[in-house]
PDB file of C-alpha atoms in Angstrom:
ATOM      1  CA  MET M   1      15.522  -2.283   1.544  1.00  0.00           C
ATOM      2  CA  ALA M   2      12.528   0.128   2.830  1.00  0.00           C
ATOM      3  CA  GLU M   3       9.342   1.236   3.491  1.00  0.00           C
ATOM      4  CA  MET M   4       7.742   4.313   1.628  1.00  0.00           C
ATOM      5  CA  THR M   5       4.807   6.107   0.501  1.00  0.00           C
ATOM      6  CA  MET M   6       4.096   6.752  -3.149  1.00  0.00           C
ATOM      7  CA  ILE M   7       5.431  10.852  -2.146  1.00  0.00           C
ATOM      8  CA  GLN M   8       8.175   9.504  -0.887  1.00  0.00           C
ATOM      9  CA  ALA M   9       9.171   7.121  -4.182  1.00  0.00           C
ATOM     10  CA  ILE M  10       8.956   9.632  -5.950  1.00  0.00           C
ATOM     11  CA  ASN M  11      11.409  11.944  -4.607  1.00  0.00           C
ATOM     12  CA  GLN M  12      12.993   9.187  -4.594  1.00  0.00           C
ATOM     13  CA  ALA M  13      13.041   8.668  -8.048  1.00  0.00           C
ATOM     14  CA  MET M  14      13.735  11.848  -8.755  1.00  0.00           C
ATOM     15  CA  ALA M  15      17.085  12.716  -6.800  1.00  0.00           C
ATOM     16  CA  GLN M  16      18.449   9.078  -8.162  1.00  0.00           C
ATOM     17  CA  GLU M  17      17.870  10.293 -11.384  1.00  0.00           C
ATOM     18  CA  MET M  18      19.713  13.899 -10.749  1.00  0.00           C
ATOM     19  CA  GLU M  19      22.310  12.736  -9.683  1.00  0.00           C
ATOM     20  CA  ARG M  20      23.300  10.069 -12.294  1.00  0.00           C
ATOM     21  CA  ASP M  21      22.574  12.736 -15.294  1.00  0.00           C
ATOM     22  CA  GLU M  22      22.575  16.325 -14.491  1.00  0.00           C
ATOM     23  CA  ARG M  23      20.793  17.202 -17.210  1.00  0.00           C
ATOM     24  CA  VAL M  24      17.237  16.030 -15.456  1.00  0.00           C
ATOM     25  CA  VAL M  25      16.432  19.490 -13.813  1.00  0.00           C
ATOM     26  CA  ILE M  26      12.823  20.219 -12.010  1.00  0.00           C
ATOM     27  CA  LEU M  27      11.101  23.594 -12.980  1.00  0.00           C
ATOM     28  CA  GLY M  28       7.809  24.240 -11.480  1.00  0.00           C
ATOM     29  CA  GLN M  29       5.929  26.946  -8.981  1.00  0.00           C
ATOM     30  CA  ASP M  30       6.958  26.473  -5.470  1.00  0.00           C
ATOM     31  CA  VAL M  31       9.223  23.289  -6.505  1.00  0.00           C
ATOM     32  CA  GLY M  32      12.149  25.207  -4.302  1.00  0.00           C
ATOM     33  CA  LYS M  33      12.348  26.081  -0.845  1.00  0.00           C
ATOM     34  CA  ASN M  34       9.096  24.667  -0.584  1.00  0.00           C
ATOM     35  CA  GLY M  35       8.981  21.739  -1.594  1.00  0.00           C
ATOM     36  CA  GLY M  36       6.062  21.293  -3.862  1.00  0.00           C
ATOM     37  CA  VAL M  37       2.512  21.349  -3.854  1.00  0.00           C
ATOM     38  CA  PHE M  38       2.826  18.110  -1.883  1.00  0.00           C
ATOM     39  CA  ARG M  39       6.625  18.207  -0.761  1.00  0.00           C
ATOM     40  CA  ALA M  40       7.480  15.651  -3.773  1.00  0.00           C
ATOM     41  CA  THR M  41      10.789  17.542  -4.788  1.00  0.00           C
ATOM     42  CA  GLU M  42      11.474  18.368  -0.839  1.00  0.00           C
ATOM     43  CA  GLY M  43      15.019  19.082  -0.066  1.00  0.00           C
ATOM     44  CA  LEU M  44      16.041  18.630  -3.784  1.00  0.00           C
ATOM     45  CA  GLN M  45      17.275  22.256  -4.668  1.00  0.00           C
ATOM     46  CA  GLY M  46      18.931  22.391  -1.340  1.00  0.00           C
ATOM     47  CA  ARG M  47      20.969  18.930  -2.724  1.00  0.00           C
ATOM     48  CA  PHE M  48      20.827  20.257  -5.732  1.00  0.00           C
ATOM     49  CA  GLY M  49      20.600  23.961  -6.300  1.00  0.00           C
ATOM     50  CA  GLU M  50      19.122  27.079  -7.824  1.00  0.00           C
ATOM     51  CA  GLU M  51      20.351  25.512 -11.438  1.00  0.00           C
ATOM     52  CA  ARG M  52      19.000  22.585 -11.622  1.00  0.00           C
ATOM     53  CA  VAL M  53      15.619  22.622  -8.876  1.00  0.00           C
ATOM     54  CA  MET M  54      13.491  25.760 -10.584  1.00  0.00           C
ATOM     55  CA  ASP M  55      10.980  28.380  -9.176  1.00  0.00           C
ATOM     56  CA  THR M  56       9.084  29.876 -11.517  1.00  0.00           C
ATOM     57  CA  PRO M  57       5.529  32.121 -11.531  1.00  0.00           C
ATOM     58  CA  LEU M  58       2.911  30.084 -11.718  1.00  0.00           C
ATOM     59  CA  ALA M  59       2.111  30.459 -15.033  1.00  0.00           C
ATOM     60  CA  GLU M  60       1.830  26.587 -16.165  1.00  0.00           C
ATOM     61  CA  SER M  61       2.238  27.457 -19.762  1.00  0.00           C
ATOM     62  CA  ALA M  62       5.473  29.230 -19.459  1.00  0.00           C
ATOM     63  CA  ILE M  63       6.550  25.870 -17.517  1.00  0.00           C
ATOM     64  CA  VAL M  64       5.275  23.629 -19.691  1.00  0.00           C
ATOM     65  CA  GLY M  65       7.028  25.608 -23.309  1.00  0.00           C
ATOM     66  CA  THR M  66      10.358  26.638 -20.583  1.00  0.00           C
ATOM     67  CA  SER M  67      10.733  22.996 -20.429  1.00  0.00           C
ATOM     68  CA  ILE M  68      10.566  22.221 -24.621  1.00  0.00           C
ATOM     69  CA  GLY M  69      12.781  24.135 -25.536  1.00  0.00           C
ATOM     70  CA  LEU M  70      15.328  23.521 -22.853  1.00  0.00           C
ATOM     71  CA  ALA M  71      14.678  19.085 -23.965  1.00  0.00           C
ATOM     72  CA  VAL M  72      15.381  20.921 -27.630  1.00  0.00           C
ATOM     73  CA  ASN M  73      18.624  21.182 -25.726  1.00  0.00           C
ATOM     74  CA  SER M  74      19.740  18.770 -24.359  1.00  0.00           C
ATOM     75  CA  PHE M  75      18.408  18.518 -21.169  1.00  0.00           C
ATOM     76  CA  ARG M  76      15.660  16.669 -19.615  1.00  0.00           C
ATOM     77  CA  PRO M  77      13.393  18.577 -17.404  1.00  0.00           C
ATOM     78  CA  ILE M  78      10.908  17.848 -15.033  1.00  0.00           C
ATOM     79  CA  ALA M  79       7.990  20.618 -14.722  1.00  0.00           C
ATOM     80  CA  GLU M  80       5.327  20.000 -12.015  1.00  0.00           C
ATOM     81  CA  ILE M  81       1.662  21.068 -12.495  1.00  0.00           C
ATOM     82  CA  GLN M  82      -0.245  21.709  -9.308  1.00  0.00           C
ATOM     83  CA  PHE M  83      -2.620  20.653 -10.090  1.00  0.00           C
ATOM     84  CA  LEU M  84      -3.778  18.230 -12.850  1.00  0.00           C
ATOM     85  CA  GLY M  85      -7.258  20.890 -13.083  1.00  0.00           C
ATOM     86  CA  PHE M  86      -5.169  23.739 -14.493  1.00  0.00           C
ATOM     87  CA  ILE M  87      -3.011  21.695 -16.707  1.00  0.00           C
ATOM     88  CA  TYR M  88      -5.747  22.922 -19.947  1.00  0.00           C
ATOM     89  CA  GLU M  89      -3.295  25.997 -19.621  1.00  0.00           C
ATOM     90  CA  THR M  90      -0.755  23.994 -21.092  1.00  0.00           C
ATOM     91  CA  MET M  91      -2.822  22.333 -23.781  1.00  0.00           C
ATOM     92  CA  ASP M  92      -0.654  23.212 -26.820  1.00  0.00           C
ATOM     93  CA  GLN M  93       2.714  23.142 -25.478  1.00  0.00           C
ATOM     94  CA  ILE M  94       2.092  19.324 -24.982  1.00  0.00           C
ATOM     95  CA  SER M  95      -0.403  18.579 -27.701  1.00  0.00           C
ATOM     96  CA  ALA M  96       0.830  20.518 -30.283  1.00  0.00           C
ATOM     97  CA  GLN M  97       4.388  20.469 -29.790  1.00  0.00           C
ATOM     98  CA  ALA M  98       6.371  18.913 -27.665  1.00  0.00           C
ATOM     99  CA  ALA M  99       3.548  15.722 -28.638  1.00  0.00           C
ATOM    100  CA  ARG M 100       5.432  16.297 -32.303  1.00  0.00           C
ATOM    101  CA  VAL M 101       8.839  17.363 -32.359  1.00  0.00           C
ATOM    102  CA  ARG M 102      10.436  14.384 -33.296  1.00  0.00           C
ATOM    103  CA  PHE M 103       8.043  13.779 -36.334  1.00  0.00           C
ATOM    104  CA  ARG M 104       8.204  17.082 -36.411  1.00  0.00           C
ATOM    105  CA  SER M 105      11.869  17.623 -36.634  1.00  0.00           C
ATOM    106  CA  ALA M 106      12.407  13.777 -39.379  1.00  0.00           C
ATOM    107  CA  GLY M 107      13.649  12.970 -35.713  1.00  0.00           C
ATOM    108  CA  ARG M 108      16.473  15.494 -35.683  1.00  0.00           C
ATOM    109  CA  PHE M 109      15.166  16.647 -32.294  1.00  0.00           C
ATOM    110  CA  THR M 110      13.792  15.331 -28.880  1.00  0.00           C
ATOM    111  CA  SER M 111      11.584  16.757 -26.712  1.00  0.00           C
ATOM    112  CA  PRO M 112      12.311  14.453 -23.216  1.00  0.00           C
ATOM    113  CA  ILE M 113      10.175  16.190 -21.554  1.00  0.00           C
ATOM    114  CA  VAL M 114       8.101  14.628 -17.955  1.00  0.00           C
ATOM    115  CA  ILE M 115       5.278  16.713 -17.040  1.00  0.00           C
ATOM    116  CA  ARG M 116       3.734  16.063 -13.062  1.00  0.00           C
ATOM    117  CA  SER M 117       0.943  16.598 -12.429  1.00  0.00           C
ATOM    118  CA  PRO M 118      -0.534  15.101  -8.828  1.00  0.00           C
ATOM    119  CA  TYR M 119      -4.752  14.750 -10.162  1.00  0.00           C
ATOM    120  CA  GLY M 120      -7.803  12.623  -8.647  1.00  0.00           C
ATOM    121  CA  GLY M 121     -10.629  12.605  -6.278  1.00  0.00           C
ATOM    122  CA  GLY M 122     -11.092  11.882  -2.791  1.00  0.00           C
ATOM    123  CA  VAL M 123      -9.493  14.356  -0.942  1.00  0.00           C
ATOM    124  CA  ARG M 124     -12.037  17.301  -0.203  1.00  0.00           C
ATOM    125  CA  THR M 125     -10.971  20.009  -2.205  1.00  0.00           C
ATOM    126  CA  PRO M 126     -11.691  22.882  -4.371  1.00  0.00           C
ATOM    127  CA  GLU M 127     -13.417  22.949  -8.119  1.00  0.00           C
ATOM    128  CA  LEU M 128     -10.437  22.020 -10.420  1.00  0.00           C
ATOM    129  CA  HIS M 129      -8.296  20.415  -8.121  1.00  0.00           C
ATOM    130  CA  SER M 130      -9.349  16.584  -8.907  1.00  0.00           C
ATOM    131  CA  ASP M 131     -10.324  16.206 -12.696  1.00  0.00           C
ATOM    132  CA  SER M 132      -9.324  12.997 -14.127  1.00  0.00           C
ATOM    133  CA  LEU M 133      -8.055  13.834 -17.192  1.00  0.00           C
ATOM    134  CA  GLU M 134      -6.031  11.065 -18.736  1.00  0.00           C
ATOM    135  CA  ALA M 135      -8.159  10.390 -21.759  1.00  0.00           C
ATOM    136  CA  LEU M 136      -7.729  14.229 -22.697  1.00  0.00           C
ATOM    137  CA  PHE M 137      -3.796  13.444 -23.642  1.00  0.00           C
ATOM    138  CA  ALA M 138      -4.347   9.238 -24.457  1.00  0.00           C
ATOM    139  CA  HIS M 139      -6.132  11.414 -27.798  1.00  0.00           C
ATOM    140  CA  THR M 140      -2.411  12.380 -28.612  1.00  0.00           C
ATOM    141  CA  PRO M 141       0.318  10.510 -30.153  1.00  0.00           C
ATOM    142  CA  GLY M 142       3.629  11.500 -29.483  1.00  0.00           C
ATOM    143  CA  LEU M 143       2.890  11.444 -25.459  1.00  0.00           C
ATOM    144  CA  LYS M 144       2.994   8.597 -22.856  1.00  0.00           C
ATOM    145  CA  VAL M 145       0.476   9.177 -20.092  1.00  0.00           C
ATOM    146  CA  ILE M 146       1.454   7.271 -17.014  1.00  0.00           C
ATOM    147  CA  MET M 147      -1.311   6.461 -13.763  1.00  0.00           C
ATOM    148  CA  PRO M 148       0.736   4.757 -10.945  1.00  0.00           C
ATOM    149  CA  SER M 149      -1.326   2.625  -8.048  1.00  0.00           C
ATOM    150  CA  ASN M 150       1.940   2.734  -5.801  1.00  0.00           C
ATOM    151  CA  ALA M 151       4.667   3.380  -4.542  1.00  0.00           C
ATOM    152  CA  TYR M 152       6.832   0.679  -6.308  1.00  0.00           C
ATOM    153  CA  ASP M 153       5.446   1.476  -9.713  1.00  0.00           C
ATOM    154  CA  ALA M 154       5.643   5.065  -8.885  1.00  0.00           C
ATOM    155  CA  LYS M 155       9.585   5.723  -8.617  1.00  0.00           C
ATOM    156  CA  GLY M 156      10.337   2.434 -11.142  1.00  0.00           C
ATOM    157  CA  LEU M 157       7.960   4.417 -13.089  1.00  0.00           C
ATOM    158  CA  LEU M 158       8.952   8.171 -13.067  1.00  0.00           C
ATOM    159  CA  ILE M 159      12.504   6.483 -13.435  1.00  0.00           C
ATOM    160  CA  SER M 160      11.577   5.175 -16.891  1.00  0.00           C
ATOM    161  CA  ALA M 161       9.984   9.070 -17.667  1.00  0.00           C
ATOM    162  CA  ILE M 162      12.862  10.576 -17.565  1.00  0.00           C
ATOM    163  CA  ARG M 163      14.252   8.424 -19.789  1.00  0.00           C
ATOM    164  CA  ASP M 164      12.651   7.939 -22.404  1.00  0.00           C
ATOM    165  CA  ASN M 165      13.278   9.859 -25.032  1.00  0.00           C
ATOM    166  CA  ASP M 166       9.710  11.325 -25.878  1.00  0.00           C
ATOM    167  CA  PRO M 167       7.572  13.421 -23.356  1.00  0.00           C
ATOM    168  CA  VAL M 168       5.741  11.496 -21.355  1.00  0.00           C
ATOM    169  CA  LEU M 169       2.621  12.950 -18.917  1.00  0.00           C
ATOM    170  CA  PHE M 170       2.974  11.062 -15.258  1.00  0.00           C
ATOM    171  CA  LEU M 171       0.010  11.471 -13.506  1.00  0.00           C
ATOM    172  CA  GLU M 172      -0.372  11.073  -9.649  1.00  0.00           C
ATOM    173  CA  PRO M 173      -2.964  10.063  -7.407  1.00  0.00           C
ATOM    174  CA  MET M 174      -3.385  12.549  -4.788  1.00  0.00           C
ATOM    175  CA  LYS M 175      -5.223   9.817  -2.515  1.00  0.00           C
ATOM    176  CA  LEU M 176      -2.892   7.987  -2.872  1.00  0.00           C
ATOM    177  CA  TYR M 177       0.232   9.868  -1.894  1.00  0.00           C
ATOM    178  CA  ARG M 178       0.544   8.641   1.767  1.00  0.00           C
ATOM    179  CA  ALA M 179      -2.375   6.657   1.956  1.00  0.00           C
ATOM    180  CA  PHE M 180      -0.140   3.867   2.866  1.00  0.00           C
ATOM    181  CA  LYS M 181       3.921   2.049   2.304  1.00  0.00           C
ATOM    182  CA  LEU M 182       5.106  -0.959   0.220  1.00  0.00           C
ATOM    183  CA  GLU M 183       8.420  -2.208   0.413  1.00  0.00           C
ATOM    184  CA  VAL M 184      10.723   0.192  -2.327  1.00  0.00           C
ATOM    185  CA  PRO M 185      14.271  -0.603  -3.312  1.00  0.00           C
ATOM    186  CA  ASP M 186      17.049   1.968  -2.733  1.00  0.00           C
ATOM    187  CA  GLU M 187      18.272   0.843  -5.778  1.00  0.00           C
ATOM    188  CA  VAL M 188      17.629   2.647  -8.836  1.00  0.00           C
ATOM    189  CA  TYR M 189      14.981   0.309 -11.221  1.00  0.00           C
ATOM    190  CA  GLU M 190      12.377   1.177 -14.030  1.00  0.00           C
ATOM    191  CA  VAL M 191       9.131  -0.772 -14.561  1.00  0.00           C
ATOM    192  CA  PRO M 192       8.474  -0.418 -18.358  1.00  0.00           C
ATOM    193  CA  ILE M 193       6.034   1.938 -19.642  1.00  0.00           C
ATOM    194  CA  GLY M 194       3.283   0.682 -21.555  1.00  0.00           C
ATOM    195  CA  GLU M 195       3.155  -2.876 -19.759  1.00  0.00           C
ATOM    196  CA  ALA M 196       0.479  -3.310 -17.905  1.00  0.00           C
ATOM    197  CA  LYS M 197      -0.338  -5.626 -14.294  1.00  0.00           C
ATOM    198  CA  VAL M 198      -1.646  -8.237 -13.001  1.00  0.00           C
ATOM    199  CA  VAL M 199      -2.845  -7.572  -9.656  1.00  0.00           C
ATOM    200  CA  LYS M 200      -5.110 -10.136  -8.297  1.00  0.00           C
ATOM    201  CA  ASP M 201      -5.500 -13.001 -10.517  1.00  0.00           C
ATOM    202  CA  GLY M 202      -9.275 -14.461 -10.886  1.00  0.00           C
ATOM    203  CA  GLU M 203     -11.180 -16.883 -13.138  1.00  0.00           C
ATOM    204  CA  ASP M 204     -14.923 -15.718 -13.502  1.00  0.00           C
ATOM    205  CA  VAL M 205     -14.712 -11.509 -14.617  1.00  0.00           C
ATOM    206  CA  THR M 206     -11.851  -9.323 -15.616  1.00  0.00           C
ATOM    207  CA  ILE M 207     -11.413  -5.566 -13.922  1.00  0.00           C
ATOM    208  CA  VAL M 208      -9.328  -3.153 -15.573  1.00  0.00           C
ATOM    209  CA  THR M 209      -8.244   0.136 -14.020  1.00  0.00           C
ATOM    210  CA  TRP M 210      -5.855   2.563 -13.070  1.00  0.00           C
ATOM    211  CA  GLY M 211      -4.889   5.318 -10.597  1.00  0.00           C
ATOM    212  CA  ALA M 212      -6.632   5.284  -7.344  1.00  0.00           C
ATOM    213  CA  THR M 213      -9.247   2.748  -7.631  1.00  0.00           C
ATOM    214  CA  VAL M 214      -6.065   0.130  -8.343  1.00  0.00           C
ATOM    215  CA  PRO M 215      -7.333  -0.667  -4.113  1.00  0.00           C
ATOM    216  CA  LEU M 216     -10.612   0.154  -4.515  1.00  0.00           C
ATOM    217  CA  ALA M 217     -10.832  -2.672  -6.696  1.00  0.00           C
ATOM    218  CA  GLN M 218      -8.495  -5.679  -5.233  1.00  0.00           C
ATOM    219  CA  LYS M 219     -11.400  -4.767  -2.271  1.00  0.00           C
ATOM    220  CA  VAL M 220     -13.860  -5.477  -3.997  1.00  0.00           C
ATOM    221  CA  ALA M 221     -12.156  -8.589  -5.699  1.00  0.00           C
ATOM    222  CA  GLU M 222     -11.476  -9.653  -2.267  1.00  0.00           C
ATOM    223  CA  GLU M 223     -14.779  -9.319  -1.035  1.00  0.00           C
ATOM    224  CA  ALA M 224     -16.563 -11.357  -3.374  1.00  0.00           C
ATOM    225  CA  GLU M 225     -15.036 -14.451  -2.572  1.00  0.00           C
ATOM    226  CA  PRO M 226     -17.100 -15.541   0.003  1.00  0.00           C
ATOM    227  CA  ARG M 227     -19.747 -15.260  -2.199  1.00  0.00           C
ATOM    228  CA  ASN M 228     -17.406 -17.761  -5.353  1.00  0.00           C
ATOM    229  CA  ILE M 229     -17.359 -14.912  -7.811  1.00  0.00           C
ATOM    230  CA  SER M 230     -13.408 -14.971  -8.269  1.00  0.00           C
ATOM    231  CA  VAL M 231     -12.685 -12.072 -10.045  1.00  0.00           C
ATOM    232  CA  GLU M 232      -9.253 -10.710 -11.762  1.00  0.00           C
ATOM    233  CA  VAL M 233      -7.951  -7.189 -11.210  1.00  0.00           C
ATOM    234  CA  ILE M 234      -5.664  -5.627 -14.122  1.00  0.00           C
ATOM    235  CA  ASP M 235      -3.664  -2.380 -13.003  1.00  0.00           C
ATOM    236  CA  LEU M 236      -3.125  -0.420 -16.201  1.00  0.00           C
ATOM    237  CA  ARG M 237      -0.437   1.617 -14.876  1.00  0.00           C
ATOM    238  CA  THR M 238      -0.358   3.530 -18.410  1.00  0.00           C
ATOM    239  CA  VAL M 239      -3.346   4.266 -20.354  1.00  0.00           C
ATOM    240  CA  GLN M 240      -1.452   5.033 -23.451  1.00  0.00           C
ATOM    241  CA  PRO M 241       0.011   3.248 -24.822  1.00  0.00           C
ATOM    242  CA  ILE M 242      -2.140   0.333 -23.320  1.00  0.00           C
ATOM    243  CA  ASP M 243      -1.700  -2.836 -22.770  1.00  0.00           C
ATOM    244  CA  LEU M 244      -3.555  -4.554 -25.191  1.00  0.00           C
ATOM    245  CA  GLU M 245      -1.672  -7.931 -25.456  1.00  0.00           C
ATOM    246  CA  THR M 246      -2.662  -8.361 -21.272  1.00  0.00           C
ATOM    247  CA  ILE M 247      -6.652  -7.023 -21.574  1.00  0.00           C
ATOM    248  CA  VAL M 248      -6.965  -9.445 -23.785  1.00  0.00           C
ATOM    249  CA  GLN M 249      -5.559 -13.035 -22.421  1.00  0.00           C
ATOM    250  CA  SER M 250      -7.661 -11.704 -19.685  1.00  0.00           C
ATOM    251  CA  VAL M 251     -10.524 -11.767 -20.755  1.00  0.00           C
ATOM    252  CA  GLU M 252     -10.690 -15.239 -22.857  1.00  0.00           C
ATOM    253  CA  LYS M 253      -9.513 -16.438 -19.871  1.00  0.00           C
ATOM    254  CA  THR M 254     -13.073 -14.796 -17.271  1.00  0.00           C
ATOM    255  CA  GLY M 255     -15.194 -14.272 -20.256  1.00  0.00           C
ATOM    256  CA  ARG M 256     -16.129 -11.159 -18.471  1.00  0.00           C
ATOM    257  CA  LEU M 257     -14.433  -7.160 -18.216  1.00  0.00           C
ATOM    258  CA  ILE M 258     -15.125  -4.092 -16.029  1.00  0.00           C
ATOM    259  CA  ILE M 259     -13.746  -1.224 -16.766  1.00  0.00           C
ATOM    260  CA  VAL M 260     -13.316   1.086 -13.171  1.00  0.00           C
ATOM    261  CA  HIS M 261     -11.934   4.314 -13.788  1.00  0.00           C
ATOM    262  CA  GLU M 262     -12.974   7.714 -11.051  1.00  0.00           C
ATOM    263  CA  ALA M 263     -12.647  10.333 -14.546  1.00  0.00           C
ATOM    264  CA  VAL M 264     -16.452  10.544 -16.522  1.00  0.00           C
ATOM    265  CA  LYS M 265     -17.782   8.190 -18.681  1.00  0.00           C
ATOM    266  CA  SER M 266     -18.253   8.953 -22.051  1.00  0.00           C
ATOM    267  CA  ALA M 267     -15.004   9.321 -24.262  1.00  0.00           C
ATOM    268  CA  GLY M 268     -12.572   7.864 -21.709  1.00  0.00           C
ATOM    269  CA  VAL M 269      -9.863   5.515 -21.044  1.00  0.00           C
ATOM    270  CA  GLY M 270     -12.584   3.086 -20.376  1.00  0.00           C
ATOM    271  CA  GLY M 271     -14.586   3.591 -23.733  1.00  0.00           C
ATOM    272  CA  GLU M 272     -10.905   3.328 -25.368  1.00  0.00           C
ATOM    273  CA  VAL M 273     -10.038  -0.446 -23.401  1.00  0.00           C
ATOM    274  CA  ALA M 274     -13.954  -1.601 -23.644  1.00  0.00           C
ATOM    275  CA  SER M 275     -13.870  -0.858 -27.924  1.00  0.00           C
ATOM    276  CA  LEU M 276     -10.381  -3.389 -28.275  1.00  0.00           C
ATOM    277  CA  VAL M 277     -11.541  -5.712 -26.467  1.00  0.00           C
ATOM    278  CA  SER M 278     -14.160  -5.757 -28.876  1.00  0.00           C
ATOM    279  CA  GLU M 279     -12.184  -5.512 -32.045  1.00  0.00           C
ATOM    280  CA  TYR M 280      -9.506  -8.723 -30.977  1.00  0.00           C
ATOM    281  CA  SER M 281     -11.889 -10.251 -27.953  1.00  0.00           C
ATOM    282  CA  LEU M 282     -15.515  -9.998 -29.603  1.00  0.00           C
ATOM    283  CA  PHE M 283     -16.102 -13.647 -28.853  1.00  0.00           C
ATOM    284  CA  SER M 284     -14.493 -15.019 -25.686  1.00  0.00           C
ATOM    285  CA  LEU M 285     -16.742 -11.959 -23.679  1.00  0.00           C
ATOM    286  CA  ALA M 286     -20.481 -14.066 -22.254  1.00  0.00           C
ATOM    287  CA  SER M 287     -21.317 -10.479 -21.232  1.00  0.00           C
ATOM    288  CA  PRO M 288     -21.932  -7.033 -21.875  1.00  0.00           C
ATOM    289  CA  ILE M 289     -18.448  -5.061 -21.064  1.00  0.00           C
ATOM    290  CA  LEU M 290     -19.582  -2.859 -18.337  1.00  0.00           C
ATOM    291  CA  ARG M 291     -18.149   0.307 -16.896  1.00  0.00           C
ATOM    292  CA  VAL M 292     -17.813   2.010 -12.974  1.00  0.00           C
ATOM    293  CA  THR M 293     -17.075   5.510 -13.095  1.00  0.00           C
ATOM    294  CA  GLY M 294     -17.662   9.111 -12.285  1.00  0.00           C
ATOM    295  CA  TYR M 295     -20.715  10.674 -14.147  1.00  0.00           C
ATOM    296  CA  ASP M 296     -21.161  13.158 -17.169  1.00  0.00           C
ATOM    297  CA  THR M 297     -20.044  16.123 -14.530  1.00  0.00           C
ATOM    298  CA  PRO M 298     -18.067  18.251 -13.447  1.00  0.00           C
ATOM    299  CA  TYR M 299     -15.994  17.603 -10.477  1.00  0.00           C
ATOM    300  CA  PRO M 300     -18.711  17.963  -7.991  1.00  0.00           C
ATOM    301  CA  VAL M 301     -18.166  19.930  -4.716  1.00  0.00           C
ATOM    302  CA  PRO M 302     -16.730  18.324  -1.204  1.00  0.00           C
ATOM    303  CA  SER M 303     -20.192  17.151   0.313  1.00  0.00           C
ATOM    304  CA  VAL M 304     -21.118  14.889  -2.384  1.00  0.00           C
ATOM    305  CA  GLU M 305     -17.776  13.823  -3.850  1.00  0.00           C
ATOM    306  CA  ASP M 306     -18.046  10.735  -1.793  1.00  0.00           C
ATOM    307  CA  ASP M 307     -21.242   9.305  -3.997  1.00  0.00           C
ATOM    308  CA  TRP M 308     -19.795  10.822  -7.881  1.00  0.00           C
ATOM    309  CA  LEU M 309     -16.443   8.364  -7.578  1.00  0.00           C
ATOM    310  CA  PRO M 310     -16.156   4.508  -8.164  1.00  0.00           C
ATOM    311  CA  THR M 311     -17.865   2.905  -4.917  1.00  0.00           C
ATOM    312  CA  ALA M 312     -17.336  -0.922  -3.710  1.00  0.00           C
ATOM    313  CA  PRO M 313     -21.295  -1.145  -3.813  1.00  0.00           C
ATOM    314  CA  ARG M 314     -20.854   0.631  -7.657  1.00  0.00           C
ATOM    315  CA  ILE M 315     -18.511  -2.994  -8.980  1.00  0.00           C
ATOM    316  CA  HIS M 316     -20.349  -4.872  -7.278  1.00  0.00           C
ATOM    317  CA  ALA M 317     -23.485  -3.782  -8.402  1.00  0.00           C
ATOM    318  CA  ALA M 318     -21.516  -4.407 -11.927  1.00  0.00           C
ATOM    319  CA  ILE M 319     -20.627  -7.825 -11.167  1.00  0.00           C
ATOM    320  CA  GLU M 320     -23.789  -9.272 -10.627  1.00  0.00           C
ATOM    321  CA  LYS M 321     -24.612  -8.189 -13.632  1.00  0.00           C
ATOM    322  CA  VAL M 322     -22.099  -9.914 -16.010  1.00  0.00           C
ATOM    323  CA  MET M 323     -22.165 -12.738 -13.865  1.00  0.00           C
ATOM    324  CA  GLU M 324     -26.342 -13.160 -14.306  1.00  0.00           C
ATOM    325  CA  PHE M 325     -26.242 -12.113 -17.831  1.00  0.00           C
TER     326      PHE M 325
END
């Protein structure tokens, strides 16, 4: 078992699925010779050829539209959008076309597409490169949205996504691409879509989070222990569908819930989690549900992004507030 970064695990997942299934193809700008904007597809064109790893023009809507055509003709395309902030061009193709193929055709056709895209802040990118837009797509019936936080999950979830018969948006936190390594099995394995993971047990407060803020929440939970506050951290891993059962079980144990994400606060996935807990576990709560998120502004310039993103002091303050309620 080798230690890998998240980007290496993503590369290995695609390579192994391309070896297993010749219907798996990759397309996007610079995914061939250059290996993609962050080198996720590095070496794959040389290994599998230009007919299976295809460079395209910088035309996001065409990349996804071509993928839909390939998918309904029995291929299993993986499309790369270089940064999530540029996915607006594909909204019609994803939400109005790919996500409706099964429903619209009464099950005669499916659209087994994986759309991979880096997202998130903390790496000093210019405007539109750091947006966290998961809520836009979690609102689309027929579409799954996956947001891994480590190399092990990234490989297993991507393999599950490639094998899924419906479209999947696979969002990769740029900040974590090469932040740390984990042991990742050499063999092929799947991590089930729609199953959250308790990454730290606790008794007093539940933190629900996903993607780039998972390591931050784990760090804060460890820092709270000397103050005799036991924090449970749940990595949602998939924001559509949401693993309600794991969240409710945790909240019924701790009685307190904080949701941490780096997307803007209003109308986000965090609001959906809070609503579900209110609906299914209201009388377990000993305090109001709090959210620690990005602010309701466009993503800021690099010089102030550290103040915009959720921070450890902001999460600690939320923990103190729910404990003192």
